[in-house]
XYZ file of C-alpha atoms in Angstrom:
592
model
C 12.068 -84.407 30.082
C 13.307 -84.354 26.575
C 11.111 -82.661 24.320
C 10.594 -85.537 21.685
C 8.769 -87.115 24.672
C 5.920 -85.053 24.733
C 2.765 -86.414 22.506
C 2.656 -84.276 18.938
C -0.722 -82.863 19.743
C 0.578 -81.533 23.001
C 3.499 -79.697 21.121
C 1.019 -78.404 18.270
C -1.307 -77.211 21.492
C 1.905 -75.525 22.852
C 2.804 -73.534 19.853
C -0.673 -72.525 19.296
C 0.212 -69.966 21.636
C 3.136 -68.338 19.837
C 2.941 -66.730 16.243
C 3.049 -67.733 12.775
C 6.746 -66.380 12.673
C 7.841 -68.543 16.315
C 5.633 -71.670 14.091
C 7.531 -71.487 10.986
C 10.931 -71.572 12.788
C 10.387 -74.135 15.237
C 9.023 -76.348 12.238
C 13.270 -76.215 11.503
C 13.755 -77.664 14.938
C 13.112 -81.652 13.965
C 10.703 -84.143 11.959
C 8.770 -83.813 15.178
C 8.136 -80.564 15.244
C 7.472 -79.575 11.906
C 4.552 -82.268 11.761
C 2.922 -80.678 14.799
C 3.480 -77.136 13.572
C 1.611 -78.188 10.403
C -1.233 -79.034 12.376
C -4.508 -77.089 11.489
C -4.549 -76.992 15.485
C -1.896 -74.533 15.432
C -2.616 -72.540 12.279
C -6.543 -72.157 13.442
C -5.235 -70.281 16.168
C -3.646 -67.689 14.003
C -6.454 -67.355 11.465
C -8.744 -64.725 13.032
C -11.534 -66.517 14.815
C -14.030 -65.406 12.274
C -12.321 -66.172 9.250
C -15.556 -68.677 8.090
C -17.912 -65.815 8.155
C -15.797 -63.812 6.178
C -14.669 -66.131 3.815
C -18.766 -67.239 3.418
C -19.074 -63.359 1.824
C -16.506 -64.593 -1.227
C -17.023 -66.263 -4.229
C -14.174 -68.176 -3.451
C -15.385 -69.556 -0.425
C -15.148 -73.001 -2.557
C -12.144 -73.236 -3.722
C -10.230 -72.932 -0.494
C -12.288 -74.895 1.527
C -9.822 -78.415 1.232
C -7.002 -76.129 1.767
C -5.145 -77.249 5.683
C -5.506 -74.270 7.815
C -1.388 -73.644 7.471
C -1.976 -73.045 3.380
C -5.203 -71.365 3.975
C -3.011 -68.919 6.296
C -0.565 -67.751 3.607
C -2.893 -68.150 0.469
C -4.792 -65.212 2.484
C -1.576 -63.500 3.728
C -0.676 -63.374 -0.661
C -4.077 -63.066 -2.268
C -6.443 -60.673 -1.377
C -10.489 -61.981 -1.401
C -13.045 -59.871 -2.529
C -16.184 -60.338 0.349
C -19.224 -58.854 -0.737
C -21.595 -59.093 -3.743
C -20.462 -55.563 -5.446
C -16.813 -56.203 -5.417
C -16.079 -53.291 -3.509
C -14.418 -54.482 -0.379
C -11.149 -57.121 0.077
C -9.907 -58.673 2.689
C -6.312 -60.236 3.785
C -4.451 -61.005 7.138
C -1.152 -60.200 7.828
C 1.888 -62.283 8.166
C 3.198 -62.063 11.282
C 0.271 -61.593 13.446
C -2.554 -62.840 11.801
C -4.182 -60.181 11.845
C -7.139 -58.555 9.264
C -6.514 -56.247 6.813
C -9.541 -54.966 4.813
C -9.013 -52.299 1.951
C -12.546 -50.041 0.329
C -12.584 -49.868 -3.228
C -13.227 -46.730 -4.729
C -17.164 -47.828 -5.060
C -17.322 -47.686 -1.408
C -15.655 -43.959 -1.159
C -17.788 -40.688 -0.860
C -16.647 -38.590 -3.703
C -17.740 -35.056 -4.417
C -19.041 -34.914 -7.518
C -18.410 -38.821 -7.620
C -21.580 -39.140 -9.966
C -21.297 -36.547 -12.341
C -19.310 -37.634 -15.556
C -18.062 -34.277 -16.671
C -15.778 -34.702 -13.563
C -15.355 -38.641 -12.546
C -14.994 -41.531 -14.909
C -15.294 -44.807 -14.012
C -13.302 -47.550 -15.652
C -13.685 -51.321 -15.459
C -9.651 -52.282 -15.233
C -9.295 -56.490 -14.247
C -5.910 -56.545 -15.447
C -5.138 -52.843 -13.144
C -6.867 -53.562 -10.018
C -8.266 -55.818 -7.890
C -12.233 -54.057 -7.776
C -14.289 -54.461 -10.475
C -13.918 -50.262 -10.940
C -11.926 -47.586 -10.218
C -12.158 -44.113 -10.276
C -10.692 -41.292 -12.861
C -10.633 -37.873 -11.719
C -11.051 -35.879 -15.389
C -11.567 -32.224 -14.037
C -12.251 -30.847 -11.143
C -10.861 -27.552 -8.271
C -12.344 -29.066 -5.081
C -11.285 -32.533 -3.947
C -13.248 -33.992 -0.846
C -13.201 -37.481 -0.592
C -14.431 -39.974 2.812
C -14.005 -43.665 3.563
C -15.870 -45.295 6.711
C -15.221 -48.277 8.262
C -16.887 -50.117 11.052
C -14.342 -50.915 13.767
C -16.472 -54.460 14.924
C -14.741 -55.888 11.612
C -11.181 -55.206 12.474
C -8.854 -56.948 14.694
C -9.231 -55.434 18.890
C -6.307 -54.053 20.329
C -4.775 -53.059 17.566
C -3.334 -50.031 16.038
C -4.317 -49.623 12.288
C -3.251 -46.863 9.489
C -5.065 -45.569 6.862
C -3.804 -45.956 3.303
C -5.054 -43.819 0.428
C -4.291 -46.348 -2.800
C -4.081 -44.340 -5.905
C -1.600 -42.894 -8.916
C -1.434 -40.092 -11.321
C -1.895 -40.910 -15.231
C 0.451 -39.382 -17.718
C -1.813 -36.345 -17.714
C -2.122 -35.475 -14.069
C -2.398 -31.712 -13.187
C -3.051 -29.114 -10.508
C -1.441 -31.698 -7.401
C 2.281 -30.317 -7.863
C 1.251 -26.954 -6.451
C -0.598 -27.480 -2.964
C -0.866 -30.791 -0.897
C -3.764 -32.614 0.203
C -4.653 -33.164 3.678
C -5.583 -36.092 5.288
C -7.511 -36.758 8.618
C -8.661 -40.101 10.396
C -11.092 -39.172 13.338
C -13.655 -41.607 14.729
C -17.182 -40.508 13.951
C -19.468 -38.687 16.406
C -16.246 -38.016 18.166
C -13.241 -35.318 17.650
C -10.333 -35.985 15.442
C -7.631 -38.791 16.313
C -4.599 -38.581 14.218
C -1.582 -38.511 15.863
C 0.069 -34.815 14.632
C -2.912 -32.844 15.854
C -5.683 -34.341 13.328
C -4.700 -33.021 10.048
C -1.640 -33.016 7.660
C -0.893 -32.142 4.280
C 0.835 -34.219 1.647
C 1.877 -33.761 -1.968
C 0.251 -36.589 -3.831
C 2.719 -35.928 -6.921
C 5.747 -38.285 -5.988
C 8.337 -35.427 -7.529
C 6.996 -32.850 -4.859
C 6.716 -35.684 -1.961
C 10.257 -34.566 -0.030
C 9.323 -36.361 2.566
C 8.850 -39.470 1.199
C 5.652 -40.473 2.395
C 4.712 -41.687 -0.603
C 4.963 -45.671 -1.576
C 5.024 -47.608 -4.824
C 3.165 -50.632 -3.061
C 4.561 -53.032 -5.375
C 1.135 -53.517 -7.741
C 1.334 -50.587 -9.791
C -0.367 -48.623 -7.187
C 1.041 -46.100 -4.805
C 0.032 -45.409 -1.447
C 0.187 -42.560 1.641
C -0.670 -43.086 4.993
C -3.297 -40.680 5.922
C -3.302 -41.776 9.619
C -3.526 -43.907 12.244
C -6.060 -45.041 14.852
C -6.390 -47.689 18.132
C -8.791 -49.968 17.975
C -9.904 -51.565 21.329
C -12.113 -53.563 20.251
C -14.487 -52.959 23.085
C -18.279 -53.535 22.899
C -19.324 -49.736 21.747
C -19.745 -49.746 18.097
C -17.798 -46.961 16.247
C -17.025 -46.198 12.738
C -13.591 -44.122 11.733
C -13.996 -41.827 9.336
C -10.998 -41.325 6.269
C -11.124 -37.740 4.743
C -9.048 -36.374 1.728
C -9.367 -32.601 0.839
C -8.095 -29.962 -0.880
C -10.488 -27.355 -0.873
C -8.509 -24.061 -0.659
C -6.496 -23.486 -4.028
C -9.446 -24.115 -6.631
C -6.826 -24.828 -8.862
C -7.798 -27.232 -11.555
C -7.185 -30.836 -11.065
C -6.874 -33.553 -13.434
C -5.379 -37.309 -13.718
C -5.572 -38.450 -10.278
C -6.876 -42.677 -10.600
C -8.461 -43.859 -7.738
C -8.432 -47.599 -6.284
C -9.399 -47.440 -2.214
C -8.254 -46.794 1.059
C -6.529 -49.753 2.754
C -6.671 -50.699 6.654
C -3.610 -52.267 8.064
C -1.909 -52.847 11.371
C 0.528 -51.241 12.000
C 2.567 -52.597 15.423
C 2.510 -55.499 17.401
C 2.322 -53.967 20.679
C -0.934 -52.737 22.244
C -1.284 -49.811 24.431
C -1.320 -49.717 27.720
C -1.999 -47.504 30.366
C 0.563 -48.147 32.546
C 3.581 -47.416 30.612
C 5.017 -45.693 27.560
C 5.867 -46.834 23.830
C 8.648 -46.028 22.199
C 9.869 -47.783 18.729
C 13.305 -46.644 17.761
C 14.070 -47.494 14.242
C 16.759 -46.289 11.912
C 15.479 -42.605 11.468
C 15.110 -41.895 15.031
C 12.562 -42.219 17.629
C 8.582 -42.535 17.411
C 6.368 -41.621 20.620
C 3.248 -43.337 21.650
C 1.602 -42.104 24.523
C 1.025 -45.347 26.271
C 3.932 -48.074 26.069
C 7.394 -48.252 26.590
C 8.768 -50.996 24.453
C 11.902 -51.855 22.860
C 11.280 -53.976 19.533
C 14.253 -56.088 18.774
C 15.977 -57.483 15.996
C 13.249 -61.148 15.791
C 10.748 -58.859 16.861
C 10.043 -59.708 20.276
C 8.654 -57.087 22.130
C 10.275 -56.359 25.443
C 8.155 -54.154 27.821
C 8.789 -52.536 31.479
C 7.369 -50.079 33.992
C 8.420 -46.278 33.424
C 9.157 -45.925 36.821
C 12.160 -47.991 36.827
C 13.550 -45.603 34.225
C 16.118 -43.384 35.186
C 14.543 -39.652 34.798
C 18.007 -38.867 32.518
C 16.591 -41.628 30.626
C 12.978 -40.447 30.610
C 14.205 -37.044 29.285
C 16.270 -38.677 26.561
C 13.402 -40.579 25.351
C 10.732 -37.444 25.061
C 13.614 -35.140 23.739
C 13.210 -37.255 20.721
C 9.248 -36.228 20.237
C 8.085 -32.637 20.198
C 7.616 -29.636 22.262
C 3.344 -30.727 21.825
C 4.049 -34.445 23.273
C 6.333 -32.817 25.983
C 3.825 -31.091 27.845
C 1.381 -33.432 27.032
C 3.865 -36.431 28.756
C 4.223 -34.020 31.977
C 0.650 -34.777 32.550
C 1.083 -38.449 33.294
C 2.962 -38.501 36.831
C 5.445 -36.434 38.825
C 8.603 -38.650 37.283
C 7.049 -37.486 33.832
C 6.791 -33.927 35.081
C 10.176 -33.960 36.527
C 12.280 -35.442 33.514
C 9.823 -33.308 30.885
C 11.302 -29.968 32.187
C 14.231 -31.020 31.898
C 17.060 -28.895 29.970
C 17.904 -31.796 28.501
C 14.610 -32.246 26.518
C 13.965 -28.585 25.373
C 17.645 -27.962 24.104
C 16.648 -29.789 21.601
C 13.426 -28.411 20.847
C 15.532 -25.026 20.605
C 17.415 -24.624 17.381
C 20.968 -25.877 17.531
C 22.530 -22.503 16.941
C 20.420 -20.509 19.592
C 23.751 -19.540 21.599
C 24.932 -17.747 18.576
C 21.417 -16.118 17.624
C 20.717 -15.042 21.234
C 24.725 -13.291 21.570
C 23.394 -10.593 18.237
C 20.705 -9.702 20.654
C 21.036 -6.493 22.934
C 18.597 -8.583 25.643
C 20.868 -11.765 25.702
C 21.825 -11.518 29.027
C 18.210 -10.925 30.534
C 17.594 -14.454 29.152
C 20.692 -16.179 30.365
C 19.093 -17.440 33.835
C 15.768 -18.981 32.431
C 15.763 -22.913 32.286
C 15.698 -24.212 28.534
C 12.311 -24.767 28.691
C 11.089 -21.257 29.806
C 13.997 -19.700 27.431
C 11.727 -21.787 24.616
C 8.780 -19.993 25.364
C 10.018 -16.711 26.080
C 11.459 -16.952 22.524
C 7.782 -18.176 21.218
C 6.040 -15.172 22.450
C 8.541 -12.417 22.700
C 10.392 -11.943 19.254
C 13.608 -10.239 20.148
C 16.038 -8.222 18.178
C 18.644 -9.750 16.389
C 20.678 -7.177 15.017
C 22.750 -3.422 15.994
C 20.286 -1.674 14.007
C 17.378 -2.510 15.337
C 15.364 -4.190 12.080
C 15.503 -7.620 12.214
C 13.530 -9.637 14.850
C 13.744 -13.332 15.698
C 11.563 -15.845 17.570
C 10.788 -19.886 17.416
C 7.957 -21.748 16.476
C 5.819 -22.849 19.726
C 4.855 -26.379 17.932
C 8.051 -27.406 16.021
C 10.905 -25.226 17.268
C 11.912 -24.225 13.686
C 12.963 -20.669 13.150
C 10.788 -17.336 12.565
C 12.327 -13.757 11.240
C 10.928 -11.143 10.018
C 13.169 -8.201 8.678
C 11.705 -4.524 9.097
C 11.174 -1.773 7.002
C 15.275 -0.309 7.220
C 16.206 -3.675 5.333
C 13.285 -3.273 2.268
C 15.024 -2.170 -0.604
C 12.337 0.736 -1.373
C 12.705 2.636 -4.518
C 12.844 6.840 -3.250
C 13.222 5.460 0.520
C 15.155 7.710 0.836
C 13.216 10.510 0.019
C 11.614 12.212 2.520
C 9.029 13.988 -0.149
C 7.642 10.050 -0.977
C 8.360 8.340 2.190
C 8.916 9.041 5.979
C 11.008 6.986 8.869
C 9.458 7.697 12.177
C 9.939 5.557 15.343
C 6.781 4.374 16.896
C 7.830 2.438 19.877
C 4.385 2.019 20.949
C 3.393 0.034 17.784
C 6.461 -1.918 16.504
C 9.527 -3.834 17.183
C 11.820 -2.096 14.713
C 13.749 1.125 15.783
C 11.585 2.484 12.364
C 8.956 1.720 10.248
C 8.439 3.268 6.411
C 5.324 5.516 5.777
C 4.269 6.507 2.164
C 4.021 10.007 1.896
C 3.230 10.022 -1.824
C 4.065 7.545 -4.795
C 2.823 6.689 -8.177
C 4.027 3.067 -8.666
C 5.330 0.339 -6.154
C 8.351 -1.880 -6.187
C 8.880 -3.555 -2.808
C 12.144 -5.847 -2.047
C 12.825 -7.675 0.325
C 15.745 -10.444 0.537
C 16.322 -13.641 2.902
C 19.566 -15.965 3.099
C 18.518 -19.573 3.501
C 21.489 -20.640 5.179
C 20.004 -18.858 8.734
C 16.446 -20.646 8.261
C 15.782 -23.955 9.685
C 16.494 -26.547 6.868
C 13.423 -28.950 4.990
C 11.135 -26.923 5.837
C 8.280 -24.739 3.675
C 8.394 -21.539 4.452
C 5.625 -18.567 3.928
C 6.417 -14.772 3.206
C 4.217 -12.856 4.889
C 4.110 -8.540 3.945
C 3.008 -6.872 7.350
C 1.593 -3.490 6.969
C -1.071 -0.980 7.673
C -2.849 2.081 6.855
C -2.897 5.590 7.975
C -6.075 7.522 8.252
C -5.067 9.144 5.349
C -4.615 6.574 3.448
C -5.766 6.496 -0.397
C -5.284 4.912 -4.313
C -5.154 1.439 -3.319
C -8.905 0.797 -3.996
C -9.599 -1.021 -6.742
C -5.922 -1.097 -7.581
C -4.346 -4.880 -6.232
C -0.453 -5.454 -5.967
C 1.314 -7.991 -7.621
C 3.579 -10.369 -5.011
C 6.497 -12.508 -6.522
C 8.997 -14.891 -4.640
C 11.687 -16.336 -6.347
C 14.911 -17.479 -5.509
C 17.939 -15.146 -6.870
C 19.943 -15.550 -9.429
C 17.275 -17.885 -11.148
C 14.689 -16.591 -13.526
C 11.188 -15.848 -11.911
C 8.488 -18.469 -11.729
C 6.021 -17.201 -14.254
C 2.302 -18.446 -14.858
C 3.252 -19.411 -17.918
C 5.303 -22.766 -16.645
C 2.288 -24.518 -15.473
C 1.232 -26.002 -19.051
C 4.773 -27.657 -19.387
C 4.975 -30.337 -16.713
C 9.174 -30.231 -17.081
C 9.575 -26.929 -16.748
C 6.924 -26.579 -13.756
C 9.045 -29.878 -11.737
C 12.172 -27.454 -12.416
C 10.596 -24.097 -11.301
C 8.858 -26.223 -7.786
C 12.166 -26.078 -6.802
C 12.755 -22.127 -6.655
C 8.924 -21.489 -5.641
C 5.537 -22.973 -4.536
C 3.823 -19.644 -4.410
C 0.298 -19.126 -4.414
C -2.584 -17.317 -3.366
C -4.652 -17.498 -6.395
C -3.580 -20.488 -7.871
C -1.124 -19.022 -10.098
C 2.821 -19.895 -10.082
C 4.965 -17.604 -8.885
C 3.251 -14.279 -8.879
C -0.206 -13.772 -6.737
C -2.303 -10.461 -7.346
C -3.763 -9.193 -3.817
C -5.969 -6.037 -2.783
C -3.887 -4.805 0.102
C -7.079 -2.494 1.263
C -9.262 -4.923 3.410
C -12.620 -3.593 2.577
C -11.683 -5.772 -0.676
C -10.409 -8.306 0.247
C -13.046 -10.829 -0.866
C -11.069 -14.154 -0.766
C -10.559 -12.707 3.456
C -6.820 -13.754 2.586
C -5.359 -10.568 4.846
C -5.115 -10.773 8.665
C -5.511 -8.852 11.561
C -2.078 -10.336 13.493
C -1.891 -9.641 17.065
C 0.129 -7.116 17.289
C -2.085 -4.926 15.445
C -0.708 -4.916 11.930
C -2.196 -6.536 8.841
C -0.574 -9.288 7.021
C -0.963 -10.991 3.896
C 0.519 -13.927 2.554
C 3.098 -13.110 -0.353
C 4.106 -16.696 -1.193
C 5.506 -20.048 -0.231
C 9.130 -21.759 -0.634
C 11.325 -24.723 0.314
C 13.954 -24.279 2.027
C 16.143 -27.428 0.991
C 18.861 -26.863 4.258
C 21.708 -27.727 1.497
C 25.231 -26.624 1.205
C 24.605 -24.441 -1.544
C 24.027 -21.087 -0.007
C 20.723 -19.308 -1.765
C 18.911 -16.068 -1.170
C 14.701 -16.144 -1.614
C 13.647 -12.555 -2.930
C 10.257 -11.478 -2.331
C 9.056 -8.793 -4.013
C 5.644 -6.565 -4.259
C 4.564 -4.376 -7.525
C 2.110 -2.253 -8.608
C 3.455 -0.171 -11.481
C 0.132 -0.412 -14.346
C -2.336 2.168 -12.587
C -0.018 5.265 -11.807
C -2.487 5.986 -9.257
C -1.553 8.727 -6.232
C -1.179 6.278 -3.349
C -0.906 8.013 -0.093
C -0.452 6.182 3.708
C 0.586 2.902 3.516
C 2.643 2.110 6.766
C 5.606 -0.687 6.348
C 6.689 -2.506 9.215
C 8.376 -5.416 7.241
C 8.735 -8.899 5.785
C 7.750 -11.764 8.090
C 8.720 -15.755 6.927
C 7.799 -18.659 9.039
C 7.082 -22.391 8.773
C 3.847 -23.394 7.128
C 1.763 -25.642 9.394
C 2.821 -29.509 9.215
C 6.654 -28.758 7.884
């Protein structure tokens, strides 16, 4: 029958059951329509079903209440309400679903030291922000700060991110150096956030290379801290928002804080029978649960993993990471099947591996394993890269990216080479390298060690690690530290100094984010354990002791650069005797 047959109230009942995005275009259609679409029967569907309660908890319960459902959709899709007596909590629904979005002001927020003047101010701002107060951190070296949120007040079956709301006044110090990290974890239980529960983000937009950070529009910026499902089932829970930075005491000022928003973030629910992927411009995001396509008019398309291919299975996951890999073998045999596939963990391996592998002596010992066990093999066997036996290679097991550590042989070591000073024996038993260095007998220190960029894997933060021990007659280093230094060559050294002059310290990030003690560019460590008070030297498996000499970016660019790392101690003119060198180790920091 011809659709201008059917009764208006029957069409408005119909499209009830769409979206507010399927409304608002069939409202084009004809006259007809667009007077059923207006209908509060449709547009009370798409207002969440307790939208009177809520809007009872705002003062401006009144002057909405002769708005038609349609105009009370998008006046709460635009405006955000405040709900509750103290102004501390807002509320909005989103767009296209409908759904609730509900954003803590700062008020509502645990903050260390939130109370104490000398280190928070708190500023009435109307014209700034929509709470009656935010937040002004004035100064302050340890930054822990929690949101909760009761899960009974969000929309079910939904997957929401976290949003930290905030920006830096004119003034801001001490957040260029180190990034924050966030978690999202549901109380009482263990953390939830998709990359393994924490991650670390610079808060100071010139450091933010990954771009996580948003200018929301409002003067505000935002980062997503993480993400959560909500089932909406009848157990109550309560997801907990933390922000720390607890580990660089470096002094922080300037950071202006307004809340932590909750959002949705997808249309699509999980499921548990099949497996979500979105692909987007950038590439390809996994969720464990759903397989789903999302088109161009966002309509989500949605069909059983089984009828995949396995080719196309492996294509899919080869796009995650070696952690969701295994973790997708665990679902069925098909998964199993298409997760070992070489297909999957090529590229997990770096993309030159062929030519890496051919400097190596064991290359052909390697050349029957499947990708995956060739992966890691390379995790937990570094292998020698080089004729001369002193530079080792070997792969990150989470990420893939690239680890090397060069040994003693390619230190530039002042008197190296002689033997009254320092020694070259082999000792098979202990190390990788064909020699290591032992100090016979020195009066200063002036370690070298150089890395080209260009073999590294690209955006990604590197850390310089010295590895080392002691002989049992081993002496001078007590009470005497060294002085570590990483800087890119053929640009001045970072120096201490910079860190008053906020130009000069966005020009130096560049060449280094170094630090151990919260200084730029150099770090001051007591290589003898028994003082090692800030316990910043480890016992590494393979026996030695390492210590962290600094941190750098490695941009990936064209323009081919060489990181120097260097250790010093040239003030006490102390007899040192028995420090053993095996080498310079750099690897990826955690979350790059």
């Amino acid at each position: 029958m011809e659709i201008t047959q059917l009764p208006e109230e029957c069409i408005s009942h119909i499209m009830s059951f769409t979206s507010p995005k399927d409304a608002c275009r069939s409202s084009l259609v004809c006259p007809l329509f667009r007077t059923a679409i207006d209908s509060d029967v449709v547009w009370r569907k798409f207002l969440p079903h307790d939208y009177h309660q809520i809007l009872s908890n705002s003062a401006l319960a009144s002057s909405v209440a002769s708005l038609s459902k349609k105009d009370l959709f998008f006046h709460l899709c635009d405006n955000p309400i405040i709900i509750d007596g103290d102004k501390n909590m807002s509320f909005k629904i989103d767009k296209e679903s409908g759904k609730k979005y509900y954003m803590l002001g700062a008020r509502r927020l645990s903050i260390f030291l939130g109370d104490i003047p000398f280190c928070w101010v708190w500023n009435s701002s109307p014209e700034m922000s929509r709470f009656y107060e935010v937040v002004e951190l004035w100064i302050i070296s340890w930054l822990d700060i929690k949101a909760r949120i009761e899960t009974n007040i969000l929309s079910p079956k939904t997957t929401y991110g976290a949003y930290f709301v905030y920006k830096l006044n004119a003034y801001s110090h001490g957040f260029e150096k180190k990034p924050v990290e966030f978690q999202v974890y549901f109380e009482g239980e263990e953390e939830v956030h998709g990359h393994g529960g924490r991650h670390g983000v610079f808060l100071d937009p010139s450091k933010d290379e990954q771009q996580l950070c948003r200018d929301r529009g409002d003067g505000w910026m935002e980062v997503e801290m993480g993400e959560f499902y909500n089932d909406g089932g009848e157990d109550h829970q309560v997801v907990v928002c933390s922000l720390m930075e607890t580990d660089d005491h470096t002094v922080k000022r300037g950071l202006i804080v307004e809340g932590i928003e909750f959002r949705p973030k997808f249309a699509v629910s999980p499921s548990t029978s099949v497996l979500f992927v979105s692909l987007d411009e950038s590439g390809l995001v996994h969720r464990p649960t759903i397989f789903g396509i999302m088109n161009h008019d966002f309509w989500n398309q949605k069909m059983e993993i089984a009828k995949l291919p396995e080719e196309c299975i492996s294509h899919i996951i080869s796009f995650t990471s070696p952690k969701d890999a295994c973790r997708s073998s665990l679902v069925c045999p098909l998964f199993r099947s298409a997760s070992d596939s070489d297909v999957v963990w090529r590229k997990f391996l770096p993309h030159d591996y062929h030519q890496i592998l051919s400097n190596s002596a064991s290359a052909s010992s390697m050349d029957s394993l499947s990708r995956k066990k060739l992966y890691f093999h390379l995790c937990d066997n570094p292998i020698i890269i080089d004729s001369d036996q002193n530079m080792s290679f070997k792969i990150n097991k989470e990420s893939g990216k690239k680890c090397y550590m060069i040994g003693a042989r390619r230190l530039s070591i002042p008197w190296g080479v002689t033997p009254a000073y320092w020694r070259w024996p082999s000792l098979p038993a202990e190390s990788r390298f064909s020699r290591v260095a032992v100090m016979e007998l020195e009066w200063w220190l002036d370690i070298k060690g150089r890395m080209e960029t260009n073999i590294l894997s690209p955006k990604t933060t590197y850390g310089a690690y010295f590895v080392y021990k002691f002989n049992e007659r081993s002496r001078g280093f007590e009470g005497n530290p060294v002085d570590f230094q990483i800087y890119f060559e053929g640009e001045e050294e970072v120096d201490e100094r910079m860190v008053g002059s906020r130009e000069l310290l966005n020009r130096q990030m560049r060449r280094s984010r170094v630090s151990l003690n919260g200084q730029m560019g150099r770090s001051r460590v007591f290589l003898n354990p028994s003082e090692d008070e800030r316990q910043i030297i480890r016992v590494r498996e393979d026996g030695w002791l390492e210590v962290e000499m600094g941190e750098f970016f490695n941009d990936g660019g064209d323009d081919h650069r060489v990181v120097v790392c260097r250790l010093m101690e040239t003030d006490s003119c102390v007899t040192k005797i028995g420090l053993v060198v095996e080498g310079i180790e750099f690897r990826p920091k955690s979350g790059t």
